[in-house]
GROMACS .gro file of C-alpha atoms in nm:
model
  310
    1MET     CA    1  10.558  11.083  17.888
    2VAL     CA    2  10.677  11.229  17.561
    3GLY     CA    3  10.391  11.059  17.372
    4ARG     CA    4  10.131  11.190  17.619
    5ARG     CA    5  10.267  11.546  17.589
    6ARG     CA    6  10.246  11.528  17.210
    7THR     CA    7   9.889  11.397  17.229
    8ARG     CA    8   9.784  11.677  17.467
    9ARG     CA    9   9.958  11.936  17.246
   10GLY     CA   10   9.772  11.802  16.940
   11ARG     CA   11   9.438  11.820  17.122
   12LEU     CA   12   9.509  12.179  17.228
   13LEU     CA   13   9.595  12.276  16.870
   14MET     CA   14   9.272  12.119  16.741
   15ALA     CA   15   9.067  12.290  17.013
   16THR     CA   16   9.215  12.630  16.937
   17ALA     CA   17   9.193  12.587  16.559
   18ALA     CA   18   8.828  12.477  16.545
   19PRO     CA   19   8.666  12.804  16.658
   20THR     CA   20   8.866  13.008  16.406
   21HIS     CA   21   8.709  12.822  16.113
   22ALA     CA   22   8.348  12.831  16.233
   23PRO     CA   23   8.286  13.202  16.173
   24THR     CA   24   8.446  13.176  15.830
   25LEU     CA   25   8.204  12.900  15.731
   26SER     CA   26   7.903  13.093  15.861
   27ARG     CA   27   8.005  13.408  15.677
   28ALA     CA   28   8.056  13.214  15.353
   29VAL     CA   29   7.693  13.100  15.342
   30ILE     CA   30   7.562  13.435  15.211
   31SER     CA   31   7.807  13.689  15.078
   32PRO     CA   32   7.738  14.063  15.116
   33GLN     CA   33   7.685  14.092  14.741
   34THR     CA   34   7.425  13.812  14.744
   35ALA     CA   35   7.249  13.966  15.043
   36SER     CA   36   7.242  14.304  14.870
   37THR     CA   37   7.098  14.144  14.556
   38LEU     CA   38   6.828  13.966  14.756
   39ARG     CA   39   6.732  14.289  14.933
   40TYR     CA   40   6.711  14.471  14.599
   41VAL     CA   41   6.496  14.198  14.445
   42GLY     CA   42   6.272  14.194  14.752
   43ARG     CA   43   6.222  14.571  14.739
   44ARG     CA   44   6.140  14.564  14.369
   45LEU     CA   45   5.899  14.275  14.412
   46GLY     CA   46   5.730  14.442  14.709
   47THR     CA   47   5.691  14.767  14.516
   48THR     CA   48   5.544  14.582  14.218
   49VAL     CA   49   5.296  14.387  14.430
   50LEU     CA   50   5.189  14.700  14.620
   51THR     CA   51   5.138  14.888  14.293
   52ILE     CA   52   4.927  14.605  14.152
   53VAL     CA   53   4.711  14.584  14.465
   54ILE     CA   54   4.647  14.959  14.469
   55SER     CA   55   4.571  14.958  14.096
   56ALA     CA   56   4.330  14.665  14.138
   57VAL     CA   57   4.143  14.845  14.417
   58ILE     CA   58   4.115  15.164  14.213
   59LEU     CA   59   4.003  14.969  13.906
   60GLY     CA   60   3.737  14.787  14.108
   61LEU     CA   61   3.602  15.115  14.244
   62LEU     CA   62   3.591  15.270  13.897
   63TRP     CA   63   3.422  14.957  13.760
   64ASN     CA   64   3.150  14.972  14.023
   65LEU     CA   65   3.110  15.349  13.983
   66ALA     CA   66   3.076  15.323  13.605
   67ILE     CA   67   2.795  15.069  13.633
   68VAL     CA   68   2.610  15.290  13.880
   69LEU     CA   69   2.652  15.613  13.683
   70LEU     CA   70   2.563  15.454  13.348
   71HIS     CA   71   2.255  15.284  13.496
   72ALA     CA   72   2.361  14.962  13.323
   73ASN     CA   73   2.124  14.669  13.307
   74PRO     CA   74   2.206  14.455  13.613
   75PHE     CA   75   2.118  14.140  13.419
   76ILE     CA   76   2.409  14.204  13.181
   77ALA     CA   77   2.649  14.433  13.369
   78LYS     CA   78   2.792  14.272  13.680
   79THR     CA   79   2.966  14.448  13.967
   80PRO     CA   80   3.275  14.320  14.151
   81ALA     CA   81   3.040  14.201  14.426
   82ASP     CA   82   2.839  14.000  14.172
   83VAL     CA   83   3.155  13.831  14.047
   84PHE     CA   84   3.260  13.753  14.403
   85ASN     CA   85   2.919  13.601  14.476
   86TYR     CA   86   2.935  13.396  14.156
   87LEU     CA   87   3.266  13.244  14.261
   88PHE     CA   88   3.234  13.214  14.639
   89VAL     CA   89   2.869  13.244  14.753
   90ASP     CA   90   2.598  12.984  14.689
   91SER     CA   91   2.265  13.124  14.574
   92ALA     CA   92   1.922  12.961  14.564
   93LYS     CA   93   1.854  13.136  14.233
   94SER     CA   94   2.154  12.979  14.063
   95LYS     CA   95   2.147  12.633  13.907
   96THR     CA   96   2.510  12.572  14.003
   97THR     CA   97   2.703  12.616  14.326
   98ALA     CA   98   2.999  12.847  14.370
   99ALA     CA   99   3.231  12.546  14.397
  100GLU     CA  100   3.103  12.412  14.065
  101ASN     CA  101   3.156  12.752  13.905
  102ARG     CA  102   3.515  12.760  14.029
  103ASP     CA  103   3.581  12.406  13.908
  104VAL     CA  104   3.451  12.487  13.560
  105LEU     CA  105   3.662  12.801  13.533
  106ALA     CA  106   3.970  12.623  13.668
  107GLY     CA  107   3.940  12.355  13.399
  108LEU     CA  108   3.890  12.613  13.125
  109LEU     CA  109   4.182  12.818  13.256
  110GLY     CA  110   4.409  12.514  13.242
  111VAL     CA  111   4.326  12.461  12.875
  112THR     CA  112   4.385  12.828  12.792
  113LEU     CA  113   4.716  12.838  12.979
  114GLY     CA  114   4.827  12.531  12.785
  115HIS     CA  115   4.750  12.701  12.455
  116ALA     CA  116   4.920  13.020  12.578
  117ALA     CA  117   5.233  12.827  12.676
  118ILE     CA  118   5.255  12.670  12.330
  119GLY     CA  119   5.225  13.007  12.158
  120PHE     CA  120   5.465  13.171  12.403
  121VAL     CA  121   5.739  12.912  12.354
  122PHE     CA  122   5.698  12.921  11.977
  123GLY     CA  123   5.702  13.303  11.961
  124VAL     CA  124   5.999  13.346  12.196
  125GLY     CA  125   6.203  13.074  12.026
  126ALA     CA  126   6.138  13.208  11.677
  127SER     CA  127   6.211  13.568  11.776
  128VAL     CA  128   6.540  13.477  11.946
  129VAL     CA  129   6.665  13.268  11.653
  130ILE     CA  130   6.566  13.520  11.387
  131SER     CA  131   6.699  13.822  11.577
  132VAL     CA  132   7.034  13.645  11.619
  133LEU     CA  133   7.041  13.574  11.244
  134PHE     CA  134   6.952  13.937  11.174
  135THR     CA  135   7.243  14.050  11.390
  136LEU     CA  136   7.502  13.807  11.255
  137ILE     CA  137   7.399  13.836  10.889
  138ARG     CA  138   7.285  14.189  10.809
  139PRO     CA  139   7.157  14.116  10.453
  140ILE     CA  140   6.897  13.879  10.602
  141GLU     CA  141   6.763  14.163  10.815
  142PHE     CA  142   6.747  14.399  10.517
  143MET     CA  143   6.551  14.140  10.317
  144PHE     CA  144   6.308  14.006  10.576
  145MET     CA  145   6.252  14.277  10.840
  146PRO     CA  146   6.031  14.490  10.609
  147LEU     CA  147   5.833  14.177  10.519
  148ALA     CA  148   5.788  14.091  10.886
  149MET     CA  149   5.664  14.442  10.964
  150LEU     CA  150   5.424  14.422  10.669
  151LEU     CA  151   5.278  14.096  10.797
  152ARG     CA  152   5.242  14.253  11.142
  153THR     CA  153   5.001  14.511  11.002
  154VAL     CA  154   4.760  14.242  10.876
  155PRO     CA  155   4.491  14.167  11.141
  156LEU     CA  156   4.478  13.807  11.259
  157LEU     CA  157   4.103  13.804  11.200
  158ALA     CA  158   4.166  13.871  10.831
  159MET     CA  159   4.423  13.592  10.820
  160ALA     CA  160   4.201  13.342  11.004
  161PRO     CA  161   4.057  13.167  10.693
  162VAL     CA  162   4.404  13.124  10.543
  163ILE     CA  163   4.545  12.999  10.873
  164PHE     CA  164   4.263  12.745  10.902
  165LEU     CA  165   4.319  12.618  10.547
  166VAL     CA  166   4.693  12.581  10.598
  167PHE     CA  167   4.720  12.455  10.957
  168GLY     CA  168   4.369  12.334  11.047
  169ASN     CA  169   4.244  12.393  11.402
  170GLY     CA  170   4.498  12.191  11.601
  171LEU     CA  171   4.785  12.284  11.828
  172VAL     CA  172   4.994  12.404  11.534
  173THR     CA  173   4.739  12.679  11.484
  174ALA     CA  174   4.753  12.760  11.856
  175ALA     CA  175   5.131  12.790  11.829
  176PHE     CA  176   5.101  13.013  11.523
  177ILE     CA  177   4.833  13.247  11.661
  178GLY     CA  178   4.996  13.287  12.002
  179GLY     CA  179   5.342  13.300  11.848
  180VAL     CA  180   5.248  13.585  11.616
  181VAL     CA  181   5.128  13.796  11.910
  182VAL     CA  182   5.451  13.729  12.101
  183PHE     CA  183   5.692  13.725  11.808
  184PHE     CA  184   5.698  14.079  11.671
  185PRO     CA  185   5.759  14.283  11.991
  186LEU     CA  186   6.039  14.046  12.089
  187LEU     CA  187   6.193  14.048  11.741
  188VAL     CA  188   6.213  14.427  11.722
  189ASN     CA  189   6.339  14.477  12.078
  190LEU     CA  190   6.592  14.194  12.066
  191THR     CA  191   6.735  14.316  11.737
  192LEU     CA  192   6.762  14.665  11.887
  193GLY     CA  193   6.929  14.521  12.197
  194PHE     CA  194   7.184  14.326  11.995
  195ARG     CA  195   7.263  14.644  11.801
  196SER     CA  196   7.324  14.839  12.125
  197VAL     CA  197   7.663  14.686  12.201
  198SER     CA  198   7.940  14.937  12.263
  199SER     CA  199   8.204  14.976  11.995
  200GLN     CA  200   8.480  14.961  12.259
  201SER     CA  201   8.372  14.612  12.368
  202VAL     CA  202   8.349  14.491  12.009
  203ASP     CA  203   8.693  14.630  11.925
  204LEU     CA  204   8.844  14.468  12.234
  205ILE     CA  205   8.712  14.124  12.137
  206LYS     CA  206   8.832  14.167  11.779
  207VAL     CA  207   9.181  14.260  11.900
  208TYR     CA  208   9.201  13.927  12.081
  209GLY     CA  209   9.085  13.740  11.771
  210GLY     CA  210   8.721  13.693  11.866
  211SER     CA  211   8.464  13.607  11.600
  212ARG     CA  212   8.117  13.751  11.548
  213TRP     CA  213   7.977  13.461  11.747
  214THR     CA  214   8.213  13.546  12.033
  215ILE     CA  215   8.087  13.905  12.024
  216MET     CA  216   7.732  13.772  12.032
  217ARG     CA  217   7.795  13.551  12.336
  218LYS     CA  218   8.019  13.781  12.538
  219VAL     CA  219   7.869  14.122  12.464
  220ALA     CA  220   7.551  14.127  12.255
  221ILE     CA  221   7.346  13.880  12.459
  222PRO     CA  222   7.419  14.046  12.799
  223THR     CA  223   7.349  14.386  12.643
  224ALA     CA  224   7.014  14.266  12.506
  225LEU     CA  225   6.891  14.127  12.839
  226PRO     CA  226   6.706  14.446  12.947
  227TYR     CA  227   6.540  14.465  12.605
  228PHE     CA  228   6.447  14.097  12.624
  229PHE     CA  229   6.281  14.122  12.964
  230ALA     CA  230   6.104  14.446  12.877
  231SER     CA  231   5.947  14.258  12.586
  232MET     CA  232   5.870  13.956  12.801
  233ARG     CA  233   5.648  14.163  13.028
  234ILE     CA  234   5.440  14.243  12.721
  235ALA     CA  235   5.467  13.899  12.564
  236VAL     CA  236   5.339  13.701  12.864
  237PRO     CA  237   4.992  13.863  12.873
  238GLY     CA  238   4.999  13.873  12.492
  239ALA     CA  239   5.033  13.496  12.480
  240ILE     CA  240   4.710  13.463  12.681
  241THR     CA  241   4.536  13.701  12.442
  242GLY     CA  242   4.656  13.495  12.147
  243ALA     CA  243   4.538  13.173  12.312
  244MET     CA  244   4.189  13.312  12.373
  245LEU     CA  245   4.175  13.440  12.016
  246TYR     CA  246   4.267  13.093  11.891
  247GLU     CA  247   3.998  12.935  12.109
  248TRP     CA  248   3.739  13.187  11.997
  249LEU     CA  249   3.811  13.141  11.626
  250PHE     CA  250   3.916  12.780  11.583
  251THR     CA  251   3.807  12.556  11.869
  252TYR     CA  252   3.539  12.498  12.132
  253GLU     CA  253   3.783  12.471  12.421
  254GLY     CA  254   3.915  12.704  12.688
  255LEU     CA  255   3.805  13.040  12.815
  256GLY     CA  256   3.786  13.198  12.469
  257ALA     CA  257   3.521  12.954  12.353
  258ALA     CA  258   3.347  12.966  12.693
  259ILE     CA  259   3.275  13.337  12.649
  260THR     CA  260   3.088  13.269  12.325
  261THR     CA  261   2.895  12.981  12.481
  262ALA     CA  262   2.808  13.181  12.793
  263LYS     CA  263   2.683  13.470  12.582
  264SER     CA  264   2.453  13.244  12.383
  265GLN     CA  265   2.312  13.107  12.711
  266SER     CA  266   2.287  13.451  12.879
  267GLN     CA  267   2.532  13.346  13.152
  268TYR     CA  268   2.671  13.693  13.201
  269GLY     CA  269   2.800  13.617  13.548
  270GLN     CA  270   3.035  13.361  13.398
  271ILE     CA  271   3.150  13.607  13.130
  272TRP     CA  272   3.244  13.869  13.387
  273ALA     CA  273   3.411  13.608  13.604
  274ILE     CA  274   3.620  13.496  13.305
  275VAL     CA  275   3.724  13.855  13.237
  276VAL     CA  276   3.830  13.903  13.599
  277LEU     CA  277   4.010  13.568  13.605
  278ILE     CA  278   4.205  13.639  13.286
  279THR     CA  279   4.296  13.984  13.415
  280LEU     CA  280   4.425  13.846  13.746
  281VAL     CA  281   4.624  13.569  13.576
  282SER     CA  282   4.777  13.817  13.331
  283ILE     CA  283   4.876  14.045  13.619
  284LEU     CA  284   5.023  13.750  13.809
  285LEU     CA  285   5.230  13.638  13.509
  286TYR     CA  286   5.339  13.996  13.451
  287THR     CA  287   5.457  14.009  13.813
  288VAL     CA  288   5.649  13.683  13.770
  289ALA     CA  289   5.817  13.820  13.456
  290THR     CA  290   5.907  14.137  13.646
  291PHE     CA  291   6.052  13.932  13.933
  292VAL     CA  292   6.265  13.723  13.695
  293GLU     CA  293   6.382  14.040  13.520
  294THR     CA  294   6.478  14.201  13.850
  295ALA     CA  295   6.666  13.891  13.968
  296VAL     CA  296   6.861  13.850  13.643
  297LEU     CA  297   6.947  14.218  13.601
  298ALA     CA  298   7.049  14.239  13.966
  299LYS     CA  299   7.314  13.978  13.887
  300TRP     CA  300   7.418  14.098  13.541
  301GLY     CA  301   7.343  14.467  13.585
  302PRO     CA  302   7.128  14.685  13.358
  303ASN     CA  303   7.440  14.780  13.160
  304ALA     CA  304   7.568  14.426  13.111
  305GLY     CA  305   7.785  14.397  12.806
  306LYS     CA  306   7.833  14.774  12.773
  307SER     CA  307   8.169  14.938  12.816
  308THR     CA  308   8.196  15.197  13.090
  309GLY     CA  309   8.493  15.363  12.929
  310LYS     CA  310   8.461  15.712  12.790
   0.00000   0.00000   0.00000
């Protein structure tokens, strides 16, 4: 009898204890802070997408209106409707179908995005490393920042023969051309971001025996995040521009070279479709960069690394 009573008492304790833990587990899935962050990111993303859609509609209307008012030659100047028909409507007058046109552009876009990715990675990596060196070792900045700004003023077209002689026309050249476009905005903004750390935070780390590298990790890098992402929104479309410039100058691949080929063959529908495609892809990548920026800054805060003390 005593054993049965103990067993029943244990079952009752388990039955009464189980419901008290269930709500705790369900509430622990998403904390209020995480939910607030997700709502903030969703609002920012929705606002960005809505702004892009409205801007695209207005741009399309202005594009069509400009062609009408300027009485442009319809053989050369294509309207948004012409581009849509080129990509999605088969025509008896065309030698290729809309599906074939899309397949060609998709293949060319893949090549261009590959070149853009190479230049983007090279430019971002170089700018991060050099800006960190500039921040940790000030004499290096004093020696090389003026030289970097001087090189930035030289047009890439003027440097093209030298670049070809030094690097050839391979992927190294793609990395260099795209990297140059990405490198300089990131270098300047990151260096400025690293310099924006609060003196109170630096003094606090020094009091506890922290080194310059500790200051860089704990304060400077979080402080530079808004500057980094602001530059990334410019660098992502810039990498595509650098890739197309590389293709136009040094190779017969990708969308950059396709524009030259289409012009020589009077395929103006393809040229306008390429312009629209590159614009849409650049806007999409810009939106992705904005989304990543919003998500990261929602976690770290726009004033990460800065002291709030007076």
